mmCIF file of C-alpha atoms in Angstrom:
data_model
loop_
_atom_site.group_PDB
_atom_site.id
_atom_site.type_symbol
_atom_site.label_atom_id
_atom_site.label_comp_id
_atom_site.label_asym_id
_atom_site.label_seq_id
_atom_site.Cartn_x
_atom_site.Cartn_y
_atom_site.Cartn_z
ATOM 1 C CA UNK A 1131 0.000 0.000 0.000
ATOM 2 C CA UNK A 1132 2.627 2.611 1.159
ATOM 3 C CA UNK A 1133 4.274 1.648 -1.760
ATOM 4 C CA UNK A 1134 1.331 2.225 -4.426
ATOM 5 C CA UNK A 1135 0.445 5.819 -2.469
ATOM 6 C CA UNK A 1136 4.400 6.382 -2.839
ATOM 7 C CA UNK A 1137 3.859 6.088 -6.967
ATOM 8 C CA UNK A 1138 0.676 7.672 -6.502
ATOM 9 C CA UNK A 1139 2.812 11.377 -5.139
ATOM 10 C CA UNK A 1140 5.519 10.542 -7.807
ATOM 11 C CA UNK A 1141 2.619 10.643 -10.296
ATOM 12 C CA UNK A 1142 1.174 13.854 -9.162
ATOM 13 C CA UNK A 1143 4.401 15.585 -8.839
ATOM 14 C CA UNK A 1144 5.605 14.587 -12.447
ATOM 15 C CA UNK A 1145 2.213 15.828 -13.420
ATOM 16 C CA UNK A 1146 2.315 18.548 -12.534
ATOM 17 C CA UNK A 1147 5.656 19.396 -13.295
ATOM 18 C CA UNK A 1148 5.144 18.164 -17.096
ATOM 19 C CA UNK A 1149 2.130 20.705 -16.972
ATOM 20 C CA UNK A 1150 3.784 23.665 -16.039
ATOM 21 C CA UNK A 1151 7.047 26.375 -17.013
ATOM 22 C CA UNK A 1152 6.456 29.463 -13.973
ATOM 23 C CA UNK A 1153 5.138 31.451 -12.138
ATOM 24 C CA UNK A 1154 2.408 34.152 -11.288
ATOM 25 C CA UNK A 1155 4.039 37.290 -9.965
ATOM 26 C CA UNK A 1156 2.475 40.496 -8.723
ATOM 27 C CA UNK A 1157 2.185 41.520 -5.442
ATOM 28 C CA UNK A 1158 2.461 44.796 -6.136
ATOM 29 C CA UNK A 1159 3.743 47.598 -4.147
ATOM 30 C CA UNK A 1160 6.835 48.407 -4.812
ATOM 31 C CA UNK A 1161 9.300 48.678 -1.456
ATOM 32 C CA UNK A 1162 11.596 52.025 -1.090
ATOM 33 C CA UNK A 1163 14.171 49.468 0.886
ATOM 34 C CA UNK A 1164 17.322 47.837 -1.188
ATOM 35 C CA UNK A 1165 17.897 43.958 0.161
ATOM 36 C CA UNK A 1166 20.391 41.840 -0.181
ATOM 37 C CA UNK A 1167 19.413 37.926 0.984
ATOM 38 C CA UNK A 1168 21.802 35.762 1.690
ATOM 39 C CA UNK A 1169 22.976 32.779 4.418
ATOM 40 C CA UNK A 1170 22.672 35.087 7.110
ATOM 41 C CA UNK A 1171 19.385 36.421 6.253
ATOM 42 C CA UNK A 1172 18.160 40.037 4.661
ATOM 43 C CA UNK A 1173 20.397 42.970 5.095
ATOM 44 C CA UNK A 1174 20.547 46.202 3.280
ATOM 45 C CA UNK A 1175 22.489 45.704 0.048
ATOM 46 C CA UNK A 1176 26.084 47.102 -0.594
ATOM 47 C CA UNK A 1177 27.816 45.053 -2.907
ATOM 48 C CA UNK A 1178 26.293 46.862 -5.782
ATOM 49 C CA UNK A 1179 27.125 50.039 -6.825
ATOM 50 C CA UNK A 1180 23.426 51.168 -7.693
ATOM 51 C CA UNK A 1181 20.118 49.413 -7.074
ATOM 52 C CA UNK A 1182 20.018 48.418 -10.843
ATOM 53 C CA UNK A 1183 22.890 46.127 -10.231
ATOM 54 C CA UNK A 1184 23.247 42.547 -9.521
ATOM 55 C CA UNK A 1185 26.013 40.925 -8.262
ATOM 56 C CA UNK A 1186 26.204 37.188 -9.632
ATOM 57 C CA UNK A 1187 25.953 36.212 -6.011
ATOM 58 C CA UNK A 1188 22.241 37.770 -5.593
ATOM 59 C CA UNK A 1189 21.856 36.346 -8.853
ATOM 60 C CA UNK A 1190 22.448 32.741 -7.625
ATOM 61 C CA UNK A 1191 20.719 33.186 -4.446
ATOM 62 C CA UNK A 1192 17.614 34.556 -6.866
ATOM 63 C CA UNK A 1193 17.090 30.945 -8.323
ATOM 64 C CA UNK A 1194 18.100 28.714 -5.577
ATOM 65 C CA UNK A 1195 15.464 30.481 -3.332
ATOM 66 C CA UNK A 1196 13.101 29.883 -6.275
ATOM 67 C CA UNK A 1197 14.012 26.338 -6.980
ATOM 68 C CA UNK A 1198 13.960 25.334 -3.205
ATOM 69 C CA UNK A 1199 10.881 26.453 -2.470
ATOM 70 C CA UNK A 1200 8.796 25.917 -5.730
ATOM 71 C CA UNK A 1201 9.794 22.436 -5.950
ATOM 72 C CA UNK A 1202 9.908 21.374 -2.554
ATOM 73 C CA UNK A 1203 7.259 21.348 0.105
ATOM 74 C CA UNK A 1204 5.028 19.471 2.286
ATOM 75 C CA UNK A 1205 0.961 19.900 3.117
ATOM 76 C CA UNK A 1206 2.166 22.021 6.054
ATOM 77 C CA UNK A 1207 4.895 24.224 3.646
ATOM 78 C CA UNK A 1208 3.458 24.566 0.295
ATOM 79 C CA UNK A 1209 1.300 27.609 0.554
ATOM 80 C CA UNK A 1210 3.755 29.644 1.940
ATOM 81 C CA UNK A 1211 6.644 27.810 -0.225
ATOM 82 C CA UNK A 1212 5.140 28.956 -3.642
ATOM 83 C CA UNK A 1213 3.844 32.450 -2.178
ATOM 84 C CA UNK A 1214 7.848 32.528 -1.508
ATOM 85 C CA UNK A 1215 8.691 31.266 -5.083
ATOM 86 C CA UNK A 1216 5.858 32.553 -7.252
ATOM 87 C CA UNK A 1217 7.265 36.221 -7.154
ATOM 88 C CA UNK A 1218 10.472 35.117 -8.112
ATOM 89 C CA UNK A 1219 9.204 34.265 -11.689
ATOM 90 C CA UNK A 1220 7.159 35.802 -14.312
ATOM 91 C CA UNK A 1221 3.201 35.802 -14.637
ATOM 92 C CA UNK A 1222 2.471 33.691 -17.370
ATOM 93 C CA UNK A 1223 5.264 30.545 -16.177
ATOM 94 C CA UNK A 1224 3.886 30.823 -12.444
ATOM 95 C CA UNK A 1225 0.554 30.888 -13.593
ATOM 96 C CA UNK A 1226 1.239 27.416 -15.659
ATOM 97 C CA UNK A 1227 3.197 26.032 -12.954
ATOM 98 C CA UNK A 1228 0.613 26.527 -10.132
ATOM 99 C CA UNK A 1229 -2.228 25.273 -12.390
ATOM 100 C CA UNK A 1230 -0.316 22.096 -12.769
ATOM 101 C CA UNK A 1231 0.032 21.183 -9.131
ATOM 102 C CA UNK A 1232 -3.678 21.558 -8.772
ATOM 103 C CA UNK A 1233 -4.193 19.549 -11.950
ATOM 104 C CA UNK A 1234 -1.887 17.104 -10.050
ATOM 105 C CA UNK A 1235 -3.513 17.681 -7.006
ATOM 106 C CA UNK A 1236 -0.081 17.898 -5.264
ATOM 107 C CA UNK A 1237 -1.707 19.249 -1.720
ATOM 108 C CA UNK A 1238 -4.491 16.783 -2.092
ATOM 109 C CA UNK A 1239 -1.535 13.685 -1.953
ATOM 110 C CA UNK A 1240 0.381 15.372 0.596
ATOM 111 C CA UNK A 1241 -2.779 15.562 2.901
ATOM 112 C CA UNK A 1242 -3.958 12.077 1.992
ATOM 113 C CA UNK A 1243 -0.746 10.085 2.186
ATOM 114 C CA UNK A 1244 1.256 12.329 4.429
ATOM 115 C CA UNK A 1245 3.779 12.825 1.758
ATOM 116 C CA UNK A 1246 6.369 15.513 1.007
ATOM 117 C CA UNK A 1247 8.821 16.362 -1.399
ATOM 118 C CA UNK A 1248 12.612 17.595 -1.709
ATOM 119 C CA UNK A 1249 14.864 19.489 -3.802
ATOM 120 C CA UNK A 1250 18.382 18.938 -4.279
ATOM 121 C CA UNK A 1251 20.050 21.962 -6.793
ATOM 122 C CA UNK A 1252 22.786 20.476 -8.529
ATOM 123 C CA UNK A 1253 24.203 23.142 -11.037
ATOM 124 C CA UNK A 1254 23.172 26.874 -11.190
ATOM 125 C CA UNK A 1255 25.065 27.707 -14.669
ATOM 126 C CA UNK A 1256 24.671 31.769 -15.808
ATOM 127 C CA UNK A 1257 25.738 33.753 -18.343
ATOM 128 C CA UNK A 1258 26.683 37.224 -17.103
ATOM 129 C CA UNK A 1259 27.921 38.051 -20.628
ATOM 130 C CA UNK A 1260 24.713 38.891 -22.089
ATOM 131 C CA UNK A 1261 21.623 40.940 -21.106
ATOM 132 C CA UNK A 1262 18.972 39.736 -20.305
ATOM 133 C CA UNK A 1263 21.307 37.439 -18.686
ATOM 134 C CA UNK A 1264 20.835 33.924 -19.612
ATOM 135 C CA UNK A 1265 21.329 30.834 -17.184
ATOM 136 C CA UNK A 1266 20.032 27.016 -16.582
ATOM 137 C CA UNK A 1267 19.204 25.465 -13.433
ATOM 138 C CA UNK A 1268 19.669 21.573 -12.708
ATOM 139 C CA UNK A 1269 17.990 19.889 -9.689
ATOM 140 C CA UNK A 1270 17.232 16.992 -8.503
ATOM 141 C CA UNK A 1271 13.677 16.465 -6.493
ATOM 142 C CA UNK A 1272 12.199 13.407 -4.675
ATOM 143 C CA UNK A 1273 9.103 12.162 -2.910
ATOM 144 C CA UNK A 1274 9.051 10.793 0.394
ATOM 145 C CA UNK A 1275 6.090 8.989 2.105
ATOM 146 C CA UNK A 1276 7.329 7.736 5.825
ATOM 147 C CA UNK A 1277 10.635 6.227 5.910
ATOM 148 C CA UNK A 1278 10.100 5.434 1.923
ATOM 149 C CA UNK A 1279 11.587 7.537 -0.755
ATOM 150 C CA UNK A 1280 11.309 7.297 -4.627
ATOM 151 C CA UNK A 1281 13.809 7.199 -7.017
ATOM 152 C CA UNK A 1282 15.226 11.442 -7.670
ATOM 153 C CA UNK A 1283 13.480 12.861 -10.497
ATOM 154 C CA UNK A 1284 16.192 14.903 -11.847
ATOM 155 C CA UNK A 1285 15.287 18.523 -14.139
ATOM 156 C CA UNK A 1286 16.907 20.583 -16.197
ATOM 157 C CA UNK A 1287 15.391 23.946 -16.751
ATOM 158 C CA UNK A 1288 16.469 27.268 -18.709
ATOM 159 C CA UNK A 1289 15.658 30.794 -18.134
ATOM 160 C CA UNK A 1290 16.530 34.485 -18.226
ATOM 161 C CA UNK A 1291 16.852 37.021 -15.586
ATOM 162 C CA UNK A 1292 15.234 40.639 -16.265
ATOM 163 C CA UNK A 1293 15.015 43.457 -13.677
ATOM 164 C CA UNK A 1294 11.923 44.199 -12.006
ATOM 165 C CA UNK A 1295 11.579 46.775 -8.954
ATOM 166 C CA UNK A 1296 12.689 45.292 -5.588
ATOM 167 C CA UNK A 1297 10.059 44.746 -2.653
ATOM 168 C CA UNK A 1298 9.602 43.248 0.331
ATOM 169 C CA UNK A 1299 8.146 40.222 -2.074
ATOM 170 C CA UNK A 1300 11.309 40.075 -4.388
ATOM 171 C CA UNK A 1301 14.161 41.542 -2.709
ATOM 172 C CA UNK A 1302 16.169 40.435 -5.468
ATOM 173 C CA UNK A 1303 15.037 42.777 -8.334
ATOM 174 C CA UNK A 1304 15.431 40.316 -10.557
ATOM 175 C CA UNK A 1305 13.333 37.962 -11.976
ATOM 176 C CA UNK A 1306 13.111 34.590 -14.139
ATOM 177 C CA UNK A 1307 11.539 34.807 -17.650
ATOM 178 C CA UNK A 1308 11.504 32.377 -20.536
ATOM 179 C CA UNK A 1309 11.184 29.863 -18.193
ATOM 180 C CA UNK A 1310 11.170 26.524 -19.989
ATOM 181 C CA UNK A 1311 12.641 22.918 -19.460
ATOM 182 C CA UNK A 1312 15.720 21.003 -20.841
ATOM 183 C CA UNK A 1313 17.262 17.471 -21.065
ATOM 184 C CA UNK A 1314 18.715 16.502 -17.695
ATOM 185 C CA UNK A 1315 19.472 12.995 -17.345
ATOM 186 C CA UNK A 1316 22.141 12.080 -14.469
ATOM 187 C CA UNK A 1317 22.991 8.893 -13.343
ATOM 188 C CA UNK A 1318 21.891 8.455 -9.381
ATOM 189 C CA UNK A 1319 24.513 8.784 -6.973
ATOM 190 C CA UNK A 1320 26.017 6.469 -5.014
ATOM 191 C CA UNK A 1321 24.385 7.162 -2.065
ATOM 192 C CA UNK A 1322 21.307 7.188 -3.478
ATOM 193 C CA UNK A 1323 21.247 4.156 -5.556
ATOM 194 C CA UNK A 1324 22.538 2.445 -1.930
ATOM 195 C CA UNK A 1325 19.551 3.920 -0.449
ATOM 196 C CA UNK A 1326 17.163 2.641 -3.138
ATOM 197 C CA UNK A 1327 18.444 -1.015 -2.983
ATOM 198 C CA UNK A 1328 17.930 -1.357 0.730
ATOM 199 C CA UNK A 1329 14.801 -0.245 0.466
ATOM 200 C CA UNK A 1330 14.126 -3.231 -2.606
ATOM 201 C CA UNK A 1331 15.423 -5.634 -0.171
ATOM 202 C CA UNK A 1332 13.504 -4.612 2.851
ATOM 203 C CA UNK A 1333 10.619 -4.863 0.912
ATOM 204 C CA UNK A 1334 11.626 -8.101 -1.094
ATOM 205 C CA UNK A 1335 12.147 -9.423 3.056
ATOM 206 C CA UNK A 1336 8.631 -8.145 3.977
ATOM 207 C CA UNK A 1337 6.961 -10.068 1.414
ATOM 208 C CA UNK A 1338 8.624 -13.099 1.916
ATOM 209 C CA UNK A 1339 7.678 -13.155 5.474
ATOM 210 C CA UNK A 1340 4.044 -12.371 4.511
ATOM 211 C CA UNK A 1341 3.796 -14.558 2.232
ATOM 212 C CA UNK A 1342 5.521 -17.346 5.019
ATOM 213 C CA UNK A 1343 2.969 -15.911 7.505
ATOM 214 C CA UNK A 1344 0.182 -17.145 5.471
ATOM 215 C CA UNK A 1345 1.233 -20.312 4.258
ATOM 216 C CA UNK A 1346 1.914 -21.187 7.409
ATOM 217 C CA UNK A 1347 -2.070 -20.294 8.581
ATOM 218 C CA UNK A 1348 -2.869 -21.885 5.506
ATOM 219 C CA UNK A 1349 -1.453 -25.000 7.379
ATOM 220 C CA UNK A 1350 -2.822 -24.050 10.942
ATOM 221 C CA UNK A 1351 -6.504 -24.188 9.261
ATOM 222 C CA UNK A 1352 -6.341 -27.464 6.847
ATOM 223 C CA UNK A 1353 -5.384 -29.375 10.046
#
């Protein structure tokens, strides 16, 4: 069973990740404060010279905030997670996005089989060279249900970064356009594929002991 409702999440989350490109934008008001985010939380910015410019640092942070949150989350995370992530990204993308998790009914699985996912980034790859700069993101996300996890569903995505006025809802003043998704196929990791073959042989265990458990009644009862 845990294993079906494991598929089940996988399902939804592929779903609604084959559905969607980003985001829906707009909340609005436009903050008089200049932020810079960063491991030790918000502070006023002054690593660039003005507040049109970006370092590549802010630049990085920009996406890794959006890909953590957007693509990771749990029944008790994933409102606030995408109102995080959604005003990273432009309109149209988060618009297609969001109406694929409810096409996949991603909050209805994570309520009914007490599921969540996570996000791994692997490679944040920008081209500072050209304006609007261009960049791709690689990640790798997976599905957990209890002490059971599914095999990484790895994604490769492309975008661009534009400026947009910064707020207390985009610090960054940046944002991610073009949004769209590329080939990203790389072999599981060690670790993982260690993980993965426990699990196969826990489970391979379990069902031979079931199915000893009930030849054995099978026994108790003919006698």
């Amino acid at each position: 069973m845990r294993i079906i409702a494991l598929a089940a999440v996988g399902l939804a989350i592929v779903t609604a990740v084959i559905s969607g490109a980003l985001v829906f934008h707009a909340y609005g008001i436009v903050g008089q404060r200049v932020y810079v985010v960063g491991n030790g939380g918000t502070t006023q910015m002054a690593l660039a010279n003005s507040p049109e410019d970006h370092t590549e640092y802010e630049m990085r942070n920009l996406v890794r905030t959006f890909a953590m949150n957007m693509f990771g989350h749990d029944q008790y995370t994933f409102k606030n997670n995408l109102n995080t992530a959604l005003p990273l990204i432009d309109d149209m993308g988060g618009r297609r996005l969001y109406d694929g998790f409810k096409k996949g009914a991603v909050l209805d699985n994570y309520i009914k089989f007490g599921a969540r996912t996570t996000t791994t980034v692997d490679s944040i790859i920008l081209d500072t060279q050209t304006l609007p700069v261009k960049g791709r993101l690689y990640i790798r996300q997976k599905a957990f249900i209890g002490d059971r996890q599914s095999k990484s569903l790895p994604m490769g995505m492309s975008f661009e970064l534009t400026n947009t006025h910064r707020s207390n809802f985009n610090p960054f003043g940046l944002m991610i356009t073009r949004f769209d998704y590329i080939p990203y196929n790389p072999e599981a990791s060690e670790k993982e594929k260690r993980v993965l073959k426990a699990q196969e042989d826990r489970d391979q265990a379990q069902l031979e002991q079931a199915k000893a458990e009930a030849e054995a009644a099978q026994k108790e009862a003919a006698q």
